[in-house]
């Protein structure tokens, strides 16, 4: 039987409906959630992602402020701007779109963003919180994957989960979030020998490798849940994930499509984090 298709657009839409209520409640108290988006240089893919985030903010009533900064900006200037945004009470979230130009010290940038406004969840405080289970903001893509699994009533506890990809943005936080939910987690990456030996054991397979069609049917177990985080542009301009969707969907029990699976959830969780940041700031202010 072909796999159930996990509809990320549907869950994203349902969740965004709920956000409007929260934003109205804040509005009644005179608070509009505000997100600052810093886009440095002119990477075309980054411009597309930022455009999506800005549009999604507008649709639910979050005020977004995009700052396009030249690729030639100095570290000091960029850090200075972040310090100003940290102190701005109208800003509840600060997002610096990655990747950054090579001369920019990314670690320094991410550590300069106030942990209380770190809606991407990349600050060491929030990364450390993922390890201990006390994080304030979880990174948006893995957070979206967890929400999709919950929505689909797919159990996590005690399951064998294999994460393919060990990036700071997706693979590593994904593994920590699933460990926190008592899964047995294996992390594979570009240097893993005989990837199939691991993937074949997965009850839940999360793939964030950035390699088109890396996962083929022979590599998965019958009935596995397959989550495809990949977004790859092929030479013909089409977008494909890291999974051979046609083949794998004949063997999996549930699978996310690309596009329309994880992607819409990433942006949705950014909205959630931004609204929650505004709610936290307002609650602190009241007490
Ligand atoms: N570049 C690719 N993914 C992300 C993300 O989730 N946040 C930011 N800031 N940059 C990215």
CSV table of N, CA, C and O in Angstrom, one decimal, residues 220-286:
chain,number,residue,atom,x,y,z
A,220,UNK,N,15.3,1.5,3.0
A,220,UNK,CA,14.4,1.7,4.1
A,220,UNK,C,13.6,0.4,4.5
A,220,UNK,O,13.5,-0.5,3.7
A,221,UNK,N,13.1,0.4,5.7
A,221,UNK,CA,12.4,-0.7,6.2
A,221,UNK,C,10.9,-0.6,5.8
A,221,UNK,O,10.4,0.6,5.7
A,222,UNK,N,10.2,-1.6,5.5
A,222,UNK,CA,8.8,-1.6,5.2
A,222,UNK,C,8.1,-0.9,6.3
A,222,UNK,O,8.2,-1.3,7.5
A,223,UNK,N,7.2,0.1,5.9
A,223,UNK,CA,6.4,0.7,7.0
A,223,UNK,C,7.1,1.8,7.7
A,223,UNK,O,6.5,2.4,8.6
A,224,UNK,N,8.3,2.2,7.3
A,224,UNK,CA,9.0,3.3,8.0
A,224,UNK,C,8.3,4.6,7.7
A,224,UNK,O,7.6,4.8,6.7
A,225,UNK,N,8.5,5.6,8.6
A,225,UNK,CA,8.0,7.0,8.4
A,225,UNK,C,9.2,7.7,7.9
A,225,UNK,O,10.3,7.7,8.5
A,226,UNK,N,9.1,8.4,6.8
A,226,UNK,CA,10.2,9.1,6.1
A,226,UNK,C,9.9,10.6,6.1
A,226,UNK,O,8.9,11.1,5.5
A,227,UNK,N,10.8,11.4,6.7
A,227,UNK,CA,10.7,12.8,6.7
A,227,UNK,C,11.9,13.4,5.9
A,227,UNK,O,13.0,13.2,6.2
A,228,UNK,N,11.5,14.1,4.8
A,228,UNK,CA,12.5,14.6,3.9
A,228,UNK,C,12.7,16.1,4.1
A,228,UNK,O,11.8,16.9,3.8
A,229,UNK,N,13.8,16.5,4.6
A,229,UNK,CA,14.1,17.9,4.9
A,229,UNK,C,14.8,18.6,3.7
A,229,UNK,O,14.9,19.8,3.7
A,230,UNK,N,15.2,17.8,2.7
A,230,UNK,CA,16.0,18.3,1.6
A,230,UNK,C,15.2,19.3,0.7
A,230,UNK,O,14.1,19.1,0.5
A,231,UNK,N,15.9,20.3,0.3
A,231,UNK,CA,15.4,21.2,-0.8
A,231,UNK,C,16.5,21.4,-1.8
A,231,UNK,O,17.5,22.1,-1.5
A,232,UNK,N,16.4,20.7,-2.9
A,232,UNK,CA,17.5,20.7,-3.9
A,232,UNK,C,16.9,21.2,-5.2
A,232,UNK,O,15.9,20.7,-5.6
A,233,UNK,N,17.6,22.1,-5.8
A,233,UNK,CA,17.2,22.6,-7.1
A,233,UNK,C,18.0,21.8,-8.2
A,233,UNK,O,19.2,21.8,-8.2
A,234,UNK,N,17.2,21.1,-9.1
A,234,UNK,CA,17.9,20.3,-10.1
A,234,UNK,C,18.2,21.3,-11.3
A,234,UNK,O,17.6,22.4,-11.4
A,235,UNK,N,19.1,20.8,-12.2
A,235,UNK,CA,19.5,21.6,-13.4
A,235,UNK,C,18.3,22.1,-14.2
A,235,UNK,O,18.3,23.2,-14.8
A,236,UNK,N,17.2,21.4,-14.2
A,236,UNK,CA,16.0,21.8,-15.0
A,236,UNK,C,15.1,22.8,-14.2
A,236,UNK,O,14.1,23.2,-14.7
A,237,UNK,N,15.6,23.2,-13.0
A,237,UNK,CA,14.9,24.2,-12.2
A,237,UNK,C,13.9,23.7,-11.2
A,237,UNK,O,13.4,24.4,-10.4
A,238,UNK,N,13.6,22.4,-11.3
A,238,UNK,CA,12.6,21.8,-10.4
A,238,UNK,C,13.2,21.6,-9.0
A,238,UNK,O,14.5,21.5,-8.9
A,239,UNK,N,12.4,21.5,-8.0
A,239,UNK,CA,12.8,21.3,-6.6
A,239,UNK,C,12.6,19.9,-6.2
A,239,UNK,O,11.5,19.3,-6.5
A,240,UNK,N,13.6,19.2,-5.6
A,240,UNK,CA,13.4,17.9,-5.2
A,240,UNK,C,14.1,17.7,-3.8
A,240,UNK,O,14.9,18.5,-3.4
A,241,UNK,N,13.6,16.7,-3.1
A,241,UNK,CA,14.1,16.5,-1.8
A,241,UNK,C,15.3,15.5,-1.8
A,241,UNK,O,16.0,15.4,-2.8
A,242,UNK,N,15.7,15.0,-0.6
A,242,UNK,CA,16.8,14.0,-0.5
A,242,UNK,C,16.3,12.6,-0.7
A,242,UNK,O,17.2,11.7,-0.6
A,243,UNK,N,15.0,12.4,-0.9
A,243,UNK,CA,14.5,11.0,-1.0
A,243,UNK,C,13.9,10.8,-2.3
A,243,UNK,O,13.2,11.7,-2.9
A,244,UNK,N,14.1,9.6,-2.9
A,244,UNK,CA,13.4,9.2,-4.1
A,244,UNK,C,11.9,9.0,-3.7
A,244,UNK,O,11.5,7.9,-3.3
A,245,UNK,N,11.1,10.0,-3.9
A,245,UNK,CA,9.8,10.0,-3.4
A,245,UNK,C,8.9,8.9,-4.1
A,245,UNK,O,8.2,8.1,-3.4
A,246,UNK,N,9.1,8.8,-5.4
A,246,UNK,CA,8.3,7.8,-6.1
A,246,UNK,C,8.5,6.4,-5.6
A,246,UNK,O,7.5,5.7,-5.3
A,247,UNK,N,9.7,6.0,-5.5
A,247,UNK,CA,10.1,4.7,-5.0
A,247,UNK,C,9.8,4.5,-3.5
A,247,UNK,O,9.1,3.5,-3.1
A,248,UNK,N,10.3,5.4,-2.7
A,248,UNK,CA,10.2,5.2,-1.3
A,248,UNK,C,8.7,5.2,-0.8
A,248,UNK,O,8.4,4.5,0.2
A,249,UNK,N,7.9,6.0,-1.5
A,249,UNK,CA,6.5,6.1,-1.0
A,249,UNK,C,5.7,4.8,-1.2
A,249,UNK,O,4.7,4.6,-0.7
A,250,UNK,N,6.3,3.9,-2.0
A,250,UNK,CA,5.7,2.6,-2.2
A,250,UNK,C,6.0,1.6,-1.0
A,250,UNK,O,5.4,0.6,-0.9
A,251,UNK,N,7.0,2.0,-0.2
A,251,UNK,CA,7.4,1.1,0.8
A,251,UNK,C,7.2,1.7,2.3
A,251,UNK,O,7.0,0.9,3.2
A,252,UNK,N,7.2,3.0,2.3
A,252,UNK,CA,7.0,3.7,3.6
A,252,UNK,C,5.6,3.6,4.1
A,252,UNK,O,4.7,3.4,3.2
A,253,UNK,N,5.3,3.9,5.4
A,253,UNK,CA,3.9,4.0,5.8
A,253,UNK,C,3.4,5.4,5.7
A,253,UNK,O,2.2,5.7,5.6
A,254,UNK,N,4.4,6.4,5.8
A,254,UNK,CA,4.0,7.8,5.7
A,254,UNK,C,5.3,8.5,5.3
A,254,UNK,O,6.4,8.1,5.6
A,255,UNK,N,5.1,9.6,4.5
A,255,UNK,CA,6.2,10.3,3.9
A,255,UNK,C,5.9,11.8,3.7
A,255,UNK,O,4.7,12.1,3.4
A,256,UNK,N,6.8,12.7,3.9
A,256,UNK,CA,6.6,14.1,3.6
A,256,UNK,C,7.0,14.4,2.1
A,256,UNK,O,8.1,13.9,1.7
A,257,UNK,N,6.2,15.1,1.4
A,257,UNK,CA,6.6,15.5,0.0
A,257,UNK,C,7.5,16.7,0.0
A,257,UNK,O,7.6,17.4,1.0
A,258,UNK,N,8.2,16.9,-1.1
A,258,UNK,CA,9.0,18.2,-1.3
A,258,UNK,C,8.6,18.7,-2.7
A,258,UNK,O,8.7,18.0,-3.6
A,259,UNK,N,8.0,19.9,-2.7
A,259,UNK,CA,7.7,20.8,-1.6
A,259,UNK,C,6.4,20.4,-1.0
A,259,UNK,O,5.7,19.5,-1.4
A,260,UNK,N,6.0,21.1,0.1
A,260,UNK,CA,4.7,20.9,0.8
A,260,UNK,C,4.8,20.0,2.0
A,260,UNK,O,3.7,19.6,2.5
A,261,UNK,N,6.0,19.6,2.4
A,261,UNK,CA,6.1,18.8,3.7
A,261,UNK,C,6.7,19.7,4.8
A,261,UNK,O,6.0,20.4,5.5
A,262,UNK,N,8.0,19.5,5.0
A,262,UNK,CA,8.7,20.2,6.1
A,262,UNK,C,8.8,21.7,5.9
A,262,UNK,O,8.7,22.5,6.8
A,263,UNK,N,9.0,22.2,4.6
A,263,UNK,CA,9.2,23.6,4.3
A,263,UNK,C,8.2,24.5,5.0
A,263,UNK,O,8.6,25.5,5.7
A,264,UNK,N,6.9,24.3,4.7
A,264,UNK,CA,6.0,25.3,5.3
A,264,UNK,C,6.0,25.3,6.8
A,264,UNK,O,5.6,26.3,7.5
A,265,UNK,N,6.4,24.1,7.4
A,265,UNK,CA,6.5,24.1,8.9
A,265,UNK,C,7.6,24.9,9.5
A,265,UNK,O,7.5,25.4,10.6
A,266,UNK,N,8.7,25.0,8.7
A,266,UNK,CA,9.9,25.8,9.2
A,266,UNK,C,9.4,27.2,9.4
A,266,UNK,O,9.7,27.8,10.5
A,267,UNK,N,8.8,27.8,8.5
A,267,UNK,CA,8.3,29.2,8.6
A,267,UNK,C,7.3,29.3,9.7
A,267,UNK,O,7.3,30.3,10.5
A,268,UNK,N,6.4,28.3,9.8
A,268,UNK,CA,5.4,28.3,10.8
A,268,UNK,C,6.0,28.4,12.2
A,268,UNK,O,5.5,29.1,13.1
A,269,UNK,N,7.1,27.6,12.4
A,269,UNK,CA,7.7,27.6,13.8
A,269,UNK,C,8.4,28.9,14.1
A,269,UNK,O,8.5,29.3,15.2
A,270,UNK,N,8.9,29.5,13.0
A,270,UNK,CA,9.5,30.8,13.2
A,270,UNK,C,8.4,31.8,13.7
A,270,UNK,O,8.7,32.6,14.7
A,271,UNK,N,7.3,31.7,13.2
A,271,UNK,CA,6.2,32.6,13.6
A,271,UNK,C,5.8,32.3,15.1
A,271,UNK,O,5.7,33.2,15.9
A,272,UNK,N,5.7,31.0,15.4
A,272,UNK,CA,5.4,30.5,16.7
A,272,UNK,C,6.4,31.1,17.7
A,272,UNK,O,6.1,31.6,18.8
A,273,UNK,N,7.7,30.9,17.4
A,273,UNK,CA,8.8,31.4,18.3
A,273,UNK,C,8.7,32.9,18.5
A,273,UNK,O,8.9,33.4,19.6
A,274,UNK,N,8.4,33.6,17.4
A,274,UNK,CA,8.3,35.1,17.5
A,274,UNK,C,7.1,35.5,18.4
A,274,UNK,O,7.3,36.4,19.2
A,275,UNK,N,6.0,34.9,18.2
A,275,UNK,CA,4.8,35.2,19.0
A,275,UNK,C,5.1,34.9,20.5
A,275,UNK,O,4.8,35.6,21.4
A,276,UNK,N,5.7,33.7,20.7
A,276,UNK,CA,6.0,33.3,22.1
A,276,UNK,C,7.0,34.2,22.7
A,276,UNK,O,6.9,34.5,23.9
A,277,UNK,N,8.0,34.8,21.9
A,277,UNK,CA,8.9,35.7,22.5
A,277,UNK,C,8.2,37.0,22.9
A,277,UNK,O,8.5,37.5,24.0
A,278,UNK,N,7.2,37.4,22.1
A,278,UNK,CA,6.4,38.6,22.5
A,278,UNK,C,5.6,38.3,23.7
A,278,UNK,O,5.5,39.2,24.6
A,279,UNK,N,5.1,37.1,23.8
A,279,UNK,CA,4.3,36.8,25.0
A,279,UNK,C,5.1,36.7,26.3
A,279,UNK,O,4.7,37.2,27.3
A,280,UNK,N,6.3,36.2,26.1
A,280,UNK,CA,7.3,36.1,27.3
A,280,UNK,C,7.7,37.6,27.7
A,280,UNK,O,7.7,37.9,28.9
A,281,UNK,N,8.0,38.4,26.7
A,281,UNK,CA,8.4,39.8,27.1
A,281,UNK,C,7.3,40.5,27.8
A,281,UNK,O,7.5,41.2,28.7
A,282,UNK,N,6.1,40.3,27.3
A,282,UNK,CA,5.0,41.0,27.8
A,282,UNK,C,4.7,40.5,29.3
A,282,UNK,O,4.4,41.3,30.2
A,283,UNK,N,4.8,39.2,29.5
A,283,UNK,CA,4.5,38.6,30.8
A,283,UNK,C,5.5,39.2,31.8
A,283,UNK,O,5.2,39.5,32.9
A,284,UNK,N,6.8,39.3,31.4
A,284,UNK,CA,7.9,39.8,32.2
A,284,UNK,C,7.6,41.3,32.6
A,284,UNK,O,7.8,41.7,33.7
A,285,UNK,N,7.1,42.0,31.6
A,285,UNK,CA,6.9,43.4,31.7
A,285,UNK,C,5.8,43.7,32.7
A,285,UNK,O,5.8,44.6,33.5
A,286,UNK,N,4.8,42.8,32.8
A,286,UNK,CA,3.6,43.0,33.6
A,286,UNK,C,3.9,42.7,35.1
A,286,UNK,O,3.2,43.2,36.0
